[in-house]
Tab-separated table of C-alpha atoms in Angstrom:
chain	number	residue	atom	x	y	z
A	767	MET	CA	65.148	44.209	15.768
A	768	LEU	CA	61.804	42.450	15.362
A	769	ALA	CA	59.451	42.397	18.346
A	770	SER	CA	58.470	38.897	19.443
A	771	PRO	CA	56.369	37.474	22.278
A	772	MET	CA	59.211	35.065	23.122
A	773	ALA	CA	62.947	35.480	23.589
A	774	LEU	CA	65.205	32.500	24.235
A	775	LEU	CA	68.677	32.693	25.735
A	776	THR	CA	70.301	29.270	25.431
A	777	SER	CA	73.756	30.113	26.781
A	778	VAL	CA	76.035	32.870	28.031
A	779	GLU	CA	79.667	32.070	27.374
A	780	LEU	CA	82.839	33.800	26.240
A	781	GLU	CA	82.293	33.904	22.474
A	782	HIS	CA	81.850	36.701	19.910
A	783	THR	CA	83.567	38.876	22.502
A	784	GLU	CA	84.410	41.619	19.990
A	785	VAL	CA	80.659	42.250	19.600
A	786	LEU	CA	79.024	41.103	22.826
A	787	GLY	CA	81.608	42.122	25.419
A	788	ASP	CA	84.538	40.511	27.194
A	789	THR	CA	82.819	39.479	30.446
A	790	LEU	CA	79.960	37.063	31.082
A	791	GLU	CA	77.926	39.845	32.704
A	792	ALA	CA	78.331	42.085	29.643
A	793	ILE	CA	77.425	39.246	27.299
A	794	ALA	CA	74.329	38.388	29.367
A	795	ARG	CA	73.181	42.007	29.252
A	796	GLU	CA	73.728	42.229	25.489
A	797	LYS	CA	71.941	38.960	24.742
A	798	CYS	CA	68.985	39.771	26.989
A	799	GLY	CA	68.395	42.824	24.800
A	800	ILE	CA	66.375	40.590	22.459
A	801	ALA	CA	63.528	40.429	24.997
A	802	SER	CA	60.507	42.635	24.229
A	803	PRO	CA	58.410	44.656	26.689
A	804	ASP	CA	55.388	42.614	27.768
A	805	GLY	CA	57.039	39.556	26.191
A	806	ALA	CA	58.544	36.469	27.794
A	807	LEU	CA	62.166	35.557	28.338
A	808	VAL	CA	63.395	31.998	28.887
A	809	ALA	CA	67.078	31.771	29.735
A	810	CYS	CA	69.473	28.983	30.641
A	811	VAL	CA	72.507	30.368	32.455
A	812	SER	CA	74.846	29.520	35.306
A	813	THR	CA	73.504	30.313	38.758
A	814	ASP	CA	75.808	33.318	39.216
A	815	LEU	CA	74.145	35.032	36.231
A	816	SER	CA	70.550	34.279	37.229
A	817	GLN	CA	69.975	37.498	39.155
A	818	ILE	CA	71.512	39.579	36.376
A	819	VAL	CA	69.038	38.108	33.869
A	820	HIS	CA	66.100	38.804	36.193
A	821	ASP	CA	67.290	42.397	36.732
A	822	ILE	CA	67.591	43.023	32.985
A	823	ALA	CA	64.142	41.539	32.401
A	824	ARG	CA	62.651	43.967	34.928
A	825	GLU	CA	64.472	46.893	33.320
A	826	GLN	CA	63.005	45.953	29.926
A	827	ARG	CA	59.497	45.425	31.371
A	828	VAL	CA	59.410	41.753	30.337
A	829	ARG	CA	56.159	40.194	31.549
A	830	THR	CA	57.512	36.744	32.438
A	831	CYS	CA	61.110	35.675	32.968
A	832	THR	CA	62.074	32.046	33.530
A	833	VAL	CA	65.680	31.169	34.283
A	834	LEU	CA	66.888	27.573	34.186
A	835	PRO	CA	70.131	26.621	35.926
A	836	ARG	CA	72.593	25.342	33.350
A	837	SER	CA	73.361	21.622	33.634
A	838	GLN	CA	76.043	19.393	32.138
A	839	ASP	CA	73.594	18.199	29.469
A	840	HIS	CA	73.322	21.003	26.910
A	841	THR	CA	70.879	19.024	24.774
A	842	GLU	CA	68.475	18.448	27.659
A	843	ASP	CA	68.735	22.119	28.647
A	844	ASN	CA	67.720	23.187	25.134
A	845	LEU	CA	64.884	20.671	25.141
A	846	GLU	CA	63.472	22.081	28.370
A	847	ILE	CA	63.757	25.613	26.964
A	848	SER	CA	61.711	24.444	23.985
A	849	ARG	CA	59.073	22.890	26.272
A	850	LEU	CA	58.780	26.052	28.354
A	851	THR	CA	58.497	28.110	25.170
A	852	LEU	CA	55.629	26.009	23.835
A	853	ASP	CA	53.842	26.258	27.199
A	854	GLU	CA	54.220	30.041	27.278
A	855	LEU	CA	53.034	30.473	23.690
A	856	GLY	CA	50.039	28.285	24.481
A	857	ARG	CA	49.160	30.487	27.453
A	858	ARG	CA	49.307	33.450	25.083
A	859	GLY	CA	46.757	31.833	22.794
A	860	PHE	CA	48.937	30.452	20.008
A	861	LEU	CA	47.375	27.438	18.281
A	862	CYS	CA	48.505	24.584	16.086
A	863	ALA	CA	47.159	21.481	14.379
A	864	PRO	CA	49.337	18.477	15.347
A	865	ARG	CA	48.168	16.710	12.177
A	866	SER	CA	46.754	18.003	8.910
A	867	ASN	CA	43.235	16.809	9.735
A	868	ALA	CA	43.355	17.561	13.470
A	869	ARG	CA	41.510	20.284	15.350
A	870	LEU	CA	43.439	23.373	16.406
A	871	SER	CA	44.761	23.246	19.952
A	872	ARG	CA	46.938	25.414	22.135
A	873	LEU	CA	50.661	24.962	21.882
A	874	SER	CA	52.158	23.015	24.785
A	875	ARG	CA	55.095	20.833	25.703
A	876	CYS	CA	53.099	17.723	24.841
A	877	LEU	CA	54.050	18.418	21.194
A	878	LEU	CA	57.639	17.448	22.031
A	879	GLY	CA	57.286	13.739	22.652
A	880	PRO	CA	60.182	11.269	22.370
A	881	GLN	CA	59.513	10.569	18.691
A	882	GLN	CA	59.437	14.265	17.786
A	883	VAL	CA	62.686	14.861	19.685
A	884	GLN	CA	64.448	11.958	17.959
A	885	ARG	CA	63.240	13.156	14.556
A	886	ALA	CA	64.504	16.675	15.267
A	887	HIS	CA	67.923	15.374	16.316
A	888	ARG	CA	68.257	13.426	13.074
A	889	MET	CA	67.502	16.583	11.081
A	890	LEU	CA	70.304	18.635	12.675
A	891	PRO	CA	73.582	18.358	10.749
A	892	ALA	CA	76.777	18.495	12.827
A	893	ARG	CA	74.932	17.874	16.075
A	894	GLN	CA	75.947	14.375	17.153
A	895	GLU	CA	75.715	13.409	13.485
A	896	ARG	CA	77.234	10.051	12.615
A	897	LEU	CA	78.723	9.230	9.222
A	898	MET	CA	80.736	6.300	7.945
A	899	SER	CA	83.782	7.373	5.983
A	900	ALA	CA	84.713	5.703	2.687
A	901	CYS	CA	87.710	4.113	4.434
A	902	GLY	CA	85.486	2.460	7.053
A	903	VAL	CA	86.099	4.769	10.025
A	904	GLU	CA	82.957	5.908	11.848
A	905	VAL	CA	82.883	9.701	12.300
A	906	LEU	CA	80.883	11.734	14.804
A	907	LEU	CA	80.370	15.385	13.799
A	908	ASP	CA	79.445	17.891	16.473
A	909	ALA	CA	79.963	21.645	16.200
A	910	ALA	CA	80.359	22.109	19.969
A	911	HIS	CA	82.405	25.292	20.369
A	912	THR	CA	81.661	26.465	23.915
A	913	PRO	CA	82.599	24.885	27.261
A	914	ALA	CA	78.970	23.903	27.966
A	915	SER	CA	78.380	22.263	24.582
A	916	ALA	CA	81.779	20.525	24.800
A	917	CYS	CA	80.917	19.091	28.227
A	918	SER	CA	77.576	17.895	26.872
A	919	LEU	CA	79.282	16.209	23.932
A	920	VAL	CA	81.777	14.508	26.250
A	921	ALA	CA	78.905	13.150	28.365
A	922	VAL	CA	77.160	11.769	25.265
A	923	THR	CA	80.385	10.336	23.863
A	924	ARG	CA	81.259	8.623	27.129
A	925	ARG	CA	77.955	6.781	26.999
A	926	MET	CA	78.776	5.727	23.439
A	927	ARG	CA	82.212	4.536	24.574
A	928	SER	CA	80.766	1.761	26.735
A	929	VAL	CA	81.799	-0.763	24.065
A	930	ARG	CA	84.415	1.315	22.232
A	931	LYS	CA	87.933	2.619	22.506
A	932	PRO	CA	88.488	6.360	23.052
A	933	PRO	CA	88.166	8.247	19.747
A	934	VAL	CA	90.734	10.201	17.792
A	935	LEU	CA	89.894	13.914	17.934
A	936	LEU	CA	89.873	16.465	15.095
A	937	ILE	CA	89.356	19.968	16.485
A	938	GLY	CA	89.266	23.438	14.920
A	939	MET	CA	87.803	26.662	16.294
A	940	LEU	CA	87.343	30.321	15.466
A	941	GLY	CA	89.531	32.916	17.096
A	942	ASP	CA	86.937	34.384	19.484
A	943	LYS	CA	86.137	31.150	21.366
A	944	ASP	CA	87.233	29.928	24.794
A	945	HIS	CA	89.877	27.560	23.411
A	946	GLY	CA	91.355	26.650	26.791
A	947	GLN	CA	88.107	25.516	28.396
A	948	VAL	CA	86.908	23.641	25.308
A	949	SER	CA	90.289	21.892	25.011
A	950	ALA	CA	90.195	20.929	28.678
A	951	SER	CA	86.676	19.524	28.283
A	952	MET	CA	87.480	17.490	25.158
A	953	SER	CA	90.665	16.059	26.686
A	954	ALA	CA	88.413	14.094	29.050
A	955	LEU	CA	87.748	11.718	26.133
A	956	LEU	CA	91.390	10.563	26.460
A	957	PRO	CA	91.952	10.594	22.685
A	958	PRO	CA	94.964	8.545	21.546
A	959	HIS	CA	95.722	11.261	18.993
A	960	VAL	CA	94.517	14.844	18.420
A	961	VAL	CA	94.651	16.729	15.124
A	962	CYS	CA	94.276	20.525	15.442
A	963	VAL	CA	93.392	22.538	12.354
A	964	ASP	CA	92.831	26.139	11.308
A	965	VAL	CA	89.380	26.948	9.962
A	966	SER	CA	88.215	29.986	8.011
A	967	GLY	CA	88.027	32.879	10.459
A	968	GLY	CA	90.365	31.168	12.922
A	969	ARG	CA	93.799	31.404	11.356
A	970	GLY	CA	96.601	30.707	13.815
A	971	VAL	CA	94.313	28.914	16.266
A	972	ALA	CA	95.596	25.405	15.427
A	973	GLY	CA	98.928	26.106	17.117
A	974	LYS	CA	97.190	27.412	20.238
A	975	LEU	CA	94.904	24.381	20.338
A	976	LYS	CA	97.909	22.076	20.015
A	977	THR	CA	99.539	23.720	23.033
A	978	GLN	CA	96.324	23.660	25.061
A	979	MET	CA	95.474	20.033	24.254
A	980	ALA	CA	98.994	19.019	25.257
A	981	ALA	CA	98.700	21.022	28.471
A	982	ALA	CA	95.415	19.225	29.177
A	983	GLY	CA	97.225	15.885	29.149
A	984	CYS	CA	96.934	14.699	25.533
A	985	THR	CA	100.258	13.065	24.672
A	986	SER	CA	99.932	12.813	20.871
A	987	VAL	CA	98.925	16.103	19.248
A	988	CYS	CA	99.658	17.666	15.866
A	989	ALA	CA	98.635	20.863	14.054
A	990	VAL	CA	97.672	20.808	10.352
A	991	PRO	CA	97.010	23.984	8.322
A	992	ASP	CA	94.085	22.864	6.125
A	993	VAL	CA	90.915	20.822	6.689
A	994	ALA	CA	91.413	18.231	3.940
A	995	SER	CA	94.913	17.313	5.152
A	996	ALA	CA	93.755	17.354	8.784
A	997	LEU	CA	90.885	14.977	8.034
A	998	GLU	CA	93.223	12.621	6.182
A	999	ALA	CA	95.625	12.631	9.144
A	1000	ALA	CA	92.793	12.044	11.623
A	1001	LEU	CA	91.332	9.147	9.621
A	1002	ASP	CA	94.795	7.592	9.309
A	1003	ALA	CA	95.225	7.860	13.086
A	1004	ALA	CA	91.794	6.327	13.701
A	1005	ARG	CA	92.636	3.381	11.445
A	1006	HIS	CA	96.004	2.972	13.168
A	1007	HIS	CA	94.414	2.906	16.626
A	1008	GLU	CA	91.441	0.858	15.362
A	1009	THR	CA	88.963	3.359	16.713
A	1010	TRP	CA	86.535	6.053	15.572
A	1011	LEU	CA	86.816	9.823	15.021
A	1012	VAL	CA	85.157	12.814	16.684
A	1013	VAL	CA	85.172	16.145	14.787
A	1014	VAL	CA	84.424	19.162	16.967
A	1015	GLY	CA	84.819	22.896	17.494
A	1016	SER	CA	83.086	24.735	14.653
A	1017	PHE	CA	80.156	24.520	12.249
A	1018	ARG	CA	82.590	25.595	9.538
A	1019	LEU	CA	84.908	22.695	10.305
A	1020	CYS	CA	82.077	20.162	10.553
A	1021	GLY	CA	80.513	21.462	7.351
A	1022	SER	CA	83.787	21.140	5.450
A	1023	VAL	CA	84.467	17.658	6.823
A	1024	ARG	CA	80.893	16.583	6.100
A	1025	GLY	CA	81.226	17.703	2.485
A	1026	ILE	CA	84.527	15.849	2.019
A	1027	LEU	CA	83.154	12.647	3.566
A	1028	LEU	CA	79.923	12.654	1.549
A	1029	THR	CA	81.788	13.382	-1.688
A	1030	ALA	CA	84.182	10.488	-1.043
A	1031	ILE	CA	81.284	8.154	-0.232
A	1032	ASP	CA	79.467	9.198	-3.413
A	1033	GLU	CA	82.579	8.648	-5.548
A	1034	THR	CA	83.075	5.217	-3.990
A	1035	HIS	CA	79.495	4.215	-4.793
A	1036	ARG	CA	79.767	5.432	-8.386
A	1037	SER	CA	82.979	3.503	-8.955
A	1038	GLN	CA	81.452	0.222	-7.800
């Protein structure tokens, strides 16, 4: 593992359990192993894990350890981690030139102004990424696959719903995720229809998601074995309900859906 002056821990949740451990405490200990002696650790965890992170930092002789309490806004949490990181690197003497002809200055949070944050968000595929399908349904892609990121997405989507109907939901996850908690979080969108799908590395999960979404109160749920068919079913449902579509649960799912949508859009443009 490479030594670095900074180590960032953005979340501790039940994922990759076959590698990291099957409890939150074990996962926190494993993830904190990236911190270097005399380095800095910035972590965002639930309050019950805060002391564990501080204890591990002391064991590994980390010079500075900053722990943020996790909020409901995963995006804002990550932004504050980035600000703290820039401040710490600046204190350690790291420099940058904000513009090509500018003088070197110490790194600091002032580099992350509103314009820089908006530009960064637009550059992230499958993170609140909006596309218009060839059939006219607006699609929101977000790879949220943990309870915290799902809650953050729900908060963002609720703000978007101020002038919209609830969206249809297309969800697919890998086998090592917390399917129950993510399903419970996404059900808060009150989707009129949910399409559950298996993705590569998560075979057999669609049936579990169907059961969990139904248990969470979703009254119209189906399971589809492949992404292309699932997307077609979800778009059909969105057109039927005259609403939009949210795709969630996995970067693999969002990447596949993104490719299908962009290909269809390109073919439509070439045929015109």
